[in-house]
């Protein structure tokens, strides 16, 4: 089933690539710096609540008239826990994360203007993060996989500088929805 879905996506992508006209995505670099506030797990109640935010920088390049791909790097702080005699001890650790980005821009099929200021895109990110957790703390030390699926919208205030917002489904500890805001720079 996964193979069939992958083959269908490749066929659809190739057919869309043939149909797309001149676009403001192809051969464009797009650099983004953004902030998101994630949930954290509260061990005694097992509930989710807001915690420190995370910062991410990504660089994307438009390979097709509607498709860009790139890489991202980020950093956040995270509480780790150790239960001793029914009491939770918390220790805050730094968590670097990184991965690859794939953005599909559907507006390129509807709007043919090269100076269009809005940028709507579907996003997919695959990567991971590394926890340097102290011994006997949870979650355990190691590398963890993460992914994001969502939608983003950017508005360019000038020819090169804009602001963006992304709303995505994230599997950070527990799957949840997250919102990211930031600044976007584009240039050809």
Coordinates of N, CA and C in Angstrom, one line a residue:
X1 N 0.8 -1.2 0.0 CA 0.0 0.0 0.0 C 0.9 1.3 0.0
X2 N 1.9 1.2 0.8 CA 2.8 2.4 0.9 C 3.5 2.6 -0.5
X3 N 3.9 1.5 -1.1 CA 4.5 1.6 -2.4 C 3.6 2.3 -3.5
X4 N 2.3 1.8 -3.4 CA 1.3 2.4 -4.3 C 1.1 3.9 -4.1
X5 N 1.0 4.3 -2.9 CA 0.9 5.7 -2.6 C 2.1 6.5 -3.0
X6 N 3.3 6.0 -2.8 CA 4.5 6.6 -3.2 C 4.6 6.8 -4.8
X7 N 4.2 5.7 -5.5 CA 4.2 5.7 -6.9 C 3.2 6.8 -7.4
X8 N 2.0 6.8 -6.8 CA 1.0 7.8 -7.2 C 1.5 9.2 -7.0
X9 N 2.1 9.5 -5.8 CA 2.6 10.8 -5.5 C 3.7 11.2 -6.6
X10 N 4.5 10.3 -7.0 CA 5.6 10.6 -8.0 C 4.9 10.9 -9.3
X11 N 3.9 10.1 -9.7 CA 3.2 10.4 -11.0 C 2.6 11.7 -11.0
X12 N 1.9 12.0 -9.9 CA 1.2 13.3 -9.8 C 2.2 14.5 -9.8
X13 N 3.3 14.3 -9.0 CA 4.3 15.4 -9.0 C 4.9 15.6 -10.4
X14 N 5.2 14.6 -11.1 CA 5.7 14.7 -12.5 C 4.7 15.4 -13.4
X15 N 3.5 15.0 -13.3 CA 2.5 15.6 -14.2 C 2.3 17.0 -13.9
X16 N 2.3 17.4 -12.6 CA 2.2 18.8 -12.2 C 3.4 19.6 -12.7
X17 N 4.5 19.0 -12.6 CA 5.7 19.7 -13.1 C 5.7 20.0 -14.6
X18 N 5.1 19.1 -15.4 CA 4.9 19.4 -16.8 C 3.9 20.5 -17.1
X19 N 2.9 20.6 -16.2 CA 1.8 21.6 -16.4 C 2.1 23.0 -15.9
X20 N 3.1 23.1 -14.9 CA 3.4 24.4 -14.3 C 4.0 25.4 -15.3
X21 N 3.6 26.6 -15.2 CA 4.2 27.7 -16.1 C 5.3 28.3 -15.3
X22 N 5.8 29.4 -15.9 CA 6.9 30.2 -15.2 C 6.5 30.5 -13.8
X23 N 7.4 30.3 -12.8 CA 7.0 30.5 -11.4 C 8.0 31.3 -10.7
X24 N 7.6 31.8 -9.6 CA 8.4 32.5 -8.7 C 9.1 31.6 -7.7
X25 N 9.0 30.3 -7.8 CA 9.6 29.3 -6.9 C 10.9 28.8 -7.5
X26 N 10.9 28.4 -8.7 CA 12.1 27.8 -9.3 C 13.3 28.7 -9.3
X27 N 14.4 28.1 -8.9 CA 15.7 28.8 -8.8 C 15.7 29.9 -7.8
X28 N 14.8 29.8 -6.8 CA 14.8 30.8 -5.7 C 15.3 30.2 -4.4
X29 N 16.1 30.9 -3.7 CA 16.5 30.6 -2.4 C 15.5 31.2 -1.4
X30 N 15.2 30.5 -0.3 CA 14.3 31.0 0.7 C 14.9 30.6 2.0
X31 N 15.2 31.6 2.8 CA 15.8 31.4 4.2 C 14.8 31.9 5.2
X32 N 14.5 31.0 6.2 CA 13.5 31.3 7.2 C 14.1 31.2 8.6
X33 N 13.7 32.1 9.5 CA 14.1 32.0 10.9 C 12.8 32.1 11.6
X34 N 12.5 31.1 12.5 CA 11.1 31.1 13.1 C 11.2 30.6 14.6
X35 N 10.1 30.8 15.2 CA 9.9 30.5 16.7 C 8.6 29.7 16.8
X36 N 8.6 28.7 17.7 CA 7.4 28.0 18.0 C 7.4 27.7 19.5
X37 N 6.2 27.7 20.1 CA 6.1 27.3 21.5 C 5.5 25.9 21.6
X38 N 6.2 24.9 22.1 CA 5.7 23.6 22.1 C 5.2 23.2 23.5
X39 N 4.4 22.1 23.5 CA 3.9 21.6 24.7 C 5.0 20.7 25.4
X40 N 4.8 20.6 26.7 CA 5.7 19.7 27.4 C 4.8 18.7 28.3
X41 N 5.4 17.6 28.6 CA 4.6 16.6 29.4 C 4.9 16.9 30.9
X42 N 3.8 17.0 31.7 CA 4.0 17.2 33.1 C 3.8 15.8 33.8
X43 N 4.9 15.2 34.3 CA 4.8 13.8 34.7 C 3.8 13.5 35.8
X44 N 3.7 14.3 36.8 CA 2.7 13.9 37.9 C 1.3 13.8 37.3
X45 N 0.9 14.7 36.5 CA -0.5 14.7 36.0 C -0.6 14.1 34.6
X46 N 0.5 13.8 33.9 CA 0.5 13.3 32.5 C -0.3 14.2 31.6
X47 N -0.3 15.5 31.9 CA -1.0 16.5 31.0 C 0.0 17.3 30.2
X48 N -0.5 17.9 29.2 CA 0.4 18.7 28.3 C 0.2 20.2 28.7
X49 N 1.2 20.9 28.7 CA 1.1 22.4 29.0 C 2.3 23.1 28.2
X50 N 2.1 24.4 28.0 CA 3.1 25.1 27.3 C 4.4 25.2 28.0
X51 N 5.5 25.2 27.3 CA 6.8 25.3 27.9 C 7.7 26.2 27.0
X52 N 9.0 26.1 27.2 CA 9.9 27.0 26.4 C 9.7 26.8 24.9
X53 N 10.0 27.8 24.2 CA 9.8 27.7 22.7 C 11.1 27.1 22.1
X54 N 11.0 26.9 20.8 CA 12.2 26.5 20.1 C 12.4 27.4 18.9
X55 N 13.6 27.4 18.4 CA 14.1 28.3 17.3 C 14.5 27.4 16.2
X56 N 14.2 27.8 15.0 CA 14.6 27.0 13.8 C 15.0 28.0 12.7
X57 N 16.0 27.6 12.0 CA 16.5 28.2 10.8 C 16.5 27.2 9.7
X58 N 15.9 27.6 8.5 CA 15.9 26.7 7.4 C 16.3 27.4 6.1
X59 N 16.9 26.6 5.2 CA 17.2 27.1 3.9 C 16.6 26.2 2.8
X60 N 15.9 26.8 1.9 CA 15.2 26.0 0.9 C 15.6 26.5 -0.5
X61 N 15.6 25.6 -1.5 CA 15.9 26.0 -2.9 C 14.8 25.5 -3.8
X62 N 14.3 26.3 -4.7 CA 13.2 25.8 -5.6 C 13.8 25.1 -6.8
X63 N 13.6 23.7 -6.8 CA 14.1 22.9 -7.8 C 13.1 22.8 -9.0
X64 N 11.8 22.9 -8.7 CA 10.8 22.9 -9.8 C 10.0 24.1 -9.7
X65 N 9.0 24.3 -10.6 CA 8.2 25.5 -10.6 C 7.2 25.6 -9.4
X66 N 7.1 24.5 -8.7 CA 6.1 24.5 -7.6 C 6.7 23.8 -6.4
X67 N 8.0 23.4 -6.4 CA 8.5 22.5 -5.3 C 9.9 23.1 -4.9
X68 N 10.0 23.2 -3.6 CA 11.3 23.6 -3.0 C 11.7 22.6 -1.9
X69 N 12.9 22.4 -1.7 CA 13.4 21.5 -0.7 C 14.6 22.1 0.0
X70 N 14.9 21.6 1.2 CA 16.1 22.2 1.9 C 16.3 21.5 3.2
X71 N 17.0 22.2 4.1 CA 17.4 21.6 5.4 C 17.0 22.6 6.5
X72 N 16.9 22.1 7.7 CA 16.6 23.0 8.8 C 17.5 22.5 10.0
X73 N 17.8 23.5 10.9 CA 18.5 23.3 12.1 C 17.8 24.1 13.2
X74 N 17.8 23.6 14.4 CA 17.1 24.3 15.5 C 17.6 23.9 16.8
X75 N 17.0 24.6 17.8 CA 17.5 24.4 19.2 C 16.3 24.7 20.1
X76 N 16.2 23.9 21.2 CA 15.2 24.1 22.2 C 15.7 23.6 23.6
X77 N 15.1 23.9 24.6 CA 15.4 23.4 26.0 C 14.2 22.4 26.3
X78 N 14.6 21.4 27.1 CA 13.6 20.4 27.4 C 13.8 19.9 28.8
X79 N 12.7 19.8 29.6 CA 12.8 19.2 30.9 C 12.9 17.7 30.8
X80 N 13.8 17.0 31.5 CA 13.9 15.6 31.7 C 13.6 15.3 33.1
X81 N 13.1 14.0 33.4 CA 12.6 13.7 34.7 C 13.2 12.4 35.3
X82 N 13.4 12.4 36.6 CA 13.8 11.2 37.3 C 12.8 11.1 38.5
X83 N 12.2 9.9 38.7 CA 11.3 9.7 39.8 C 12.1 9.0 40.9
X84 N 12.2 9.7 42.1 CA 12.9 9.1 43.2 C 12.0 9.2 44.4
X85 N 11.6 8.1 45.0 CA 10.7 8.0 46.1 C 9.4 8.7 45.9
X86 N 8.8 8.6 44.7 CA 7.6 9.2 44.4 C 7.6 10.7 44.1
X87 N 8.8 11.2 44.1 CA 9.0 12.7 43.8 C 9.7 12.8 42.4
X88 N 9.3 13.7 41.6 CA 9.9 13.9 40.3 C 11.0 15.0 40.4
X89 N 12.2 14.6 40.0 CA 13.3 15.6 39.9 C 13.4 16.0 38.4
X90 N 13.5 17.3 38.1 CA 13.6 17.8 36.8 C 14.9 18.3 36.5
X91 N 15.4 18.1 35.3 CA 16.7 18.7 34.8 C 16.5 19.2 33.4
X92 N 16.8 20.4 33.2 CA 16.6 21.1 31.9 C 17.8 20.8 31.0
X93 N 17.6 20.3 29.8 CA 18.8 20.0 28.9 C 18.5 20.7 27.5
X94 N 19.6 21.0 26.8 CA 19.5 21.6 25.5 C 19.3 20.4 24.5
X95 N 18.4 20.7 23.5 CA 18.1 19.7 22.5 C 18.3 20.3 21.1
X96 N 19.4 19.9 20.3 CA 19.5 20.4 19.0 C 18.7 19.5 18.1
X97 N 18.1 20.0 17.0 CA 17.4 19.2 16.0 C 17.7 19.7 14.6
X98 N 17.4 18.8 13.7 CA 17.8 19.0 12.3 C 17.0 18.1 11.4
X99 N 17.0 18.4 10.1 CA 16.3 17.6 9.1 C 16.2 18.2 7.8
X100 N 15.3 17.6 6.9 CA 15.1 18.0 5.6 C 13.7 18.5 5.4
X101 N 13.5 19.4 4.5 CA 12.2 20.1 4.3 C 11.7 19.9 2.8
X102 N 10.4 19.7 2.7 CA 9.8 19.6 1.3 C 8.6 20.5 1.4
X103 N 8.5 21.6 0.5 CA 7.4 22.5 0.4 C 6.8 22.4 -1.0
X104 N 5.5 22.2 -1.1 CA 4.8 22.2 -2.3 C 3.9 23.5 -2.4
X105 N 4.0 24.2 -3.5 CA 3.4 25.5 -3.6 C 2.2 25.4 -4.6
X106 N 1.0 25.2 -4.2 CA -0.1 25.1 -5.1 C -0.5 26.4 -5.9
X107 N -0.2 27.5 -5.3 CA -0.7 28.8 -6.0 C 0.1 29.0 -7.3
X108 N 1.2 28.3 -7.5 CA 1.9 28.5 -8.8 C 1.1 28.0 -10.0
X109 N 0.1 27.2 -9.7 CA -0.8 26.7 -10.8 C -2.0 27.6 -11.1
X110 N -2.3 28.5 -10.1 CA -3.4 29.4 -10.2 C -3.0 30.8 -10.6
X111 N -1.9 31.3 -10.0 CA -1.4 32.7 -10.2 C -0.1 32.7 -10.9
X112 N 0.0 33.3 -12.0 CA 1.2 33.3 -12.9 C 2.1 34.5 -12.7
X113 N 1.7 35.4 -11.8 CA 2.5 36.7 -11.7 C 3.8 36.4 -10.9
X114 N 5.0 36.7 -11.5 CA 6.2 36.5 -10.8 C 6.5 37.4 -9.6
X115 N 5.7 38.5 -9.4 CA 5.9 39.4 -8.3 C 4.8 39.2 -7.2
X116 N 4.1 38.0 -7.2 CA 3.1 37.8 -6.3 C 3.6 37.8 -4.9
X117 N 3.0 38.5 -3.9 CA 3.5 38.7 -2.6 C 3.1 37.6 -1.6
X118 N 2.1 36.8 -1.9 CA 1.6 35.7 -1.0 C 2.3 34.4 -1.4
X119 N 2.6 33.6 -0.4 CA 3.2 32.3 -0.7 C 2.4 31.3 0.2
X120 N 1.6 30.4 -0.4 CA 0.9 29.4 0.3 C 1.6 28.1 0.0
X121 N 1.9 27.2 1.0 CA 2.6 26.0 0.7 C 2.2 24.9 1.7
X122 N 2.3 23.7 1.2 CA 2.1 22.5 2.0 C 3.5 22.0 2.4
X123 N 3.7 21.7 3.7 CA 5.0 21.4 4.1 C 5.1 20.0 4.7
X124 N 6.3 19.4 4.6 CA 6.7 18.1 5.2 C 8.1 18.3 5.6
X125 N 8.3 17.9 6.9 CA 9.7 17.9 7.4 C 10.0 16.6 8.1
X126 N 11.2 16.1 7.8 CA 11.6 14.8 8.4 C 13.0 15.1 9.0
X127 N 13.2 14.6 10.2 CA 14.5 14.8 10.9 C 14.5 14.2 12.2
X128 N 15.3 14.8 13.1 CA 15.4 14.2 14.4 C 16.0 15.2 15.4
X129 N 16.1 14.7 16.6 CA 16.8 15.6 17.6 C 17.5 14.7 18.5
X130 N 18.5 15.2 19.2 CA 19.4 14.5 20.1 C 19.2 14.9 21.5
X131 N 18.9 14.0 22.4 CA 18.8 14.3 23.8 C 20.1 13.9 24.6
X132 N 20.7 14.8 25.3 CA 21.8 14.5 26.2 C 21.3 14.4 27.6
X133 N 20.4 13.4 27.8 CA 19.7 13.3 29.1 C 20.7 12.7 30.1
X134 N 20.7 13.2 31.4 CA 21.6 12.5 32.4 C 21.1 11.1 32.7
X135 N 22.0 10.3 33.2 CA 21.7 8.9 33.5 C 20.5 8.8 34.5
X136 N 19.7 7.8 34.2 CA 18.5 7.5 35.0 C 17.4 8.6 34.9
X137 N 17.5 9.5 33.9 CA 16.4 10.4 33.7 C 15.6 10.0 32.4
X138 N 14.4 10.4 32.4 CA 13.5 10.1 31.2 C 13.2 11.4 30.5
X139 N 13.0 11.4 29.2 CA 13.3 10.3 28.3 C 14.8 9.9 28.2
X140 N 15.1 8.7 27.8 CA 16.5 8.3 27.8 C 17.3 9.1 26.8
X141 N 18.6 9.1 27.0 CA 19.6 9.8 26.1 C 19.5 9.1 24.7
X142 N 19.7 9.9 23.7 CA 19.7 9.3 22.3 C 19.1 10.2 21.3
X143 N 19.1 9.6 20.1 CA 18.6 10.3 18.9 C 17.1 9.8 18.7
X144 N 16.2 10.8 18.4 CA 14.8 10.5 18.2 C 14.4 11.1 16.9
X145 N 13.5 10.4 16.2 CA 13.0 10.8 14.9 C 11.8 11.8 15.1
X146 N 11.6 12.7 14.2 CA 10.5 13.6 14.3 C 10.0 14.0 12.9
X147 N 8.7 14.3 12.8 CA 8.2 14.7 11.5 C 7.2 15.8 11.7
X148 N 6.9 16.6 10.7 CA 5.9 17.7 10.7 C 5.2 17.6 9.3
X149 N 3.9 17.7 9.4 CA 3.0 17.9 8.2 C 2.1 19.0 8.4
X150 N 2.0 19.9 7.4 CA 1.2 21.1 7.7 C 1.0 22.0 6.5
X151 N 0.7 23.2 6.8 CA 0.5 24.3 5.8 C 1.2 25.6 6.3
X152 N 1.7 26.3 5.3 CA 2.3 27.6 5.7 C 1.8 28.7 4.8
X153 N 1.9 29.9 5.3 CA 1.5 31.1 4.5 C 2.6 32.2 4.8
X154 N 3.1 32.8 3.7 CA 4.0 33.9 3.9 C 3.5 35.1 3.1
X155 N 3.8 36.2 3.6 CA 3.5 37.5 2.9 C 4.8 38.3 2.9
X156 N 5.1 38.7 1.7 CA 6.4 39.5 1.5 C 6.1 41.0 1.5
X157 N 6.6 41.6 2.5 CA 6.5 43.1 2.7 C 7.2 43.8 1.6
X158 N 8.4 43.3 1.2 CA 9.2 43.9 0.1 C 9.5 42.8 -0.9
X159 N 10.3 43.1 -1.8 CA 10.7 42.1 -2.8 C 11.4 40.9 -2.2
X160 N 12.1 41.1 -1.1 CA 12.9 40.0 -0.6 C 12.6 39.6 0.9
X161 N 11.9 40.5 1.6 CA 11.7 40.2 3.0 C 10.2 40.0 3.3
X162 N 9.9 39.0 4.1 CA 8.5 38.7 4.4 C 8.3 38.1 5.8
X163 N 7.1 37.8 6.2 CA 6.8 37.2 7.4 C 6.0 35.9 7.1
X164 N 6.1 34.9 7.9 CA 5.4 33.6 7.7 C 4.8 33.1 8.9
X165 N 3.9 32.2 8.7 CA 3.2 31.4 9.8 C 3.0 30.0 9.3
X166 N 3.3 29.0 10.1 CA 3.0 27.6 9.7 C 2.2 26.9 10.8
X167 N 1.3 26.1 10.4 CA 0.5 25.3 11.3 C 0.7 23.8 10.9
X168 N 1.3 23.0 11.8 CA 1.6 21.7 11.4 C 1.4 20.7 12.6
X169 N 1.2 19.4 12.1 CA 1.1 18.3 13.0 C 2.5 17.8 13.3
X170 N 2.8 17.7 14.6 CA 4.2 17.4 15.0 C 4.2 16.2 15.9
X171 N 5.2 15.3 15.8 CA 5.3 14.2 16.7 C 6.4 14.4 17.7
X172 N 6.4 15.5 18.4 CA 7.4 15.8 19.4 C 6.9 15.3 20.8
X173 N 7.5 14.2 21.3 CA 7.0 13.4 22.5 C 5.7 12.8 22.3
X174 N 4.6 13.7 22.2 CA 3.3 13.2 21.9 C 2.9 14.0 20.7
X175 N 2.2 13.3 19.8 CA 1.7 14.0 18.6 C 0.8 15.2 19.0
X176 N 1.0 16.3 18.4 CA 0.2 17.5 18.7 C 0.3 18.5 17.5
X177 N -0.5 19.5 17.5 CA -0.5 20.6 16.5 C 0.3 21.7 17.0
X178 N 1.1 22.4 16.1 CA 2.0 23.5 16.5 C 1.9 24.6 15.5
X179 N 2.2 25.8 16.0 CA 2.2 27.0 15.2 C 3.6 27.6 15.3
X180 N 4.1 28.0 14.1 CA 5.4 28.7 14.0 C 5.3 30.0 13.3
X181 N 6.0 31.0 13.8 CA 6.0 32.3 13.2 C 7.5 32.7 12.9
X182 N 7.7 33.6 11.9 CA 9.0 34.0 11.7 C 9.2 35.0 10.5
X183 N 10.4 35.2 10.2 CA 10.8 36.1 9.1 C 11.4 35.2 7.9
X184 N 11.0 35.6 6.7 CA 11.4 34.9 5.5 C 12.2 35.8 4.6
X185 N 13.3 35.3 4.0 CA 14.1 36.1 3.0 C 14.1 35.3 1.7
X186 N 13.8 35.9 0.6 CA 13.9 35.1 -0.7 C 14.7 35.9 -1.6
X187 N 15.4 35.2 -2.5 CA 16.2 35.8 -3.5 C 16.5 34.8 -4.6
X188 N 16.7 35.3 -5.8 CA 17.0 34.4 -7.0 C 18.5 34.5 -7.3

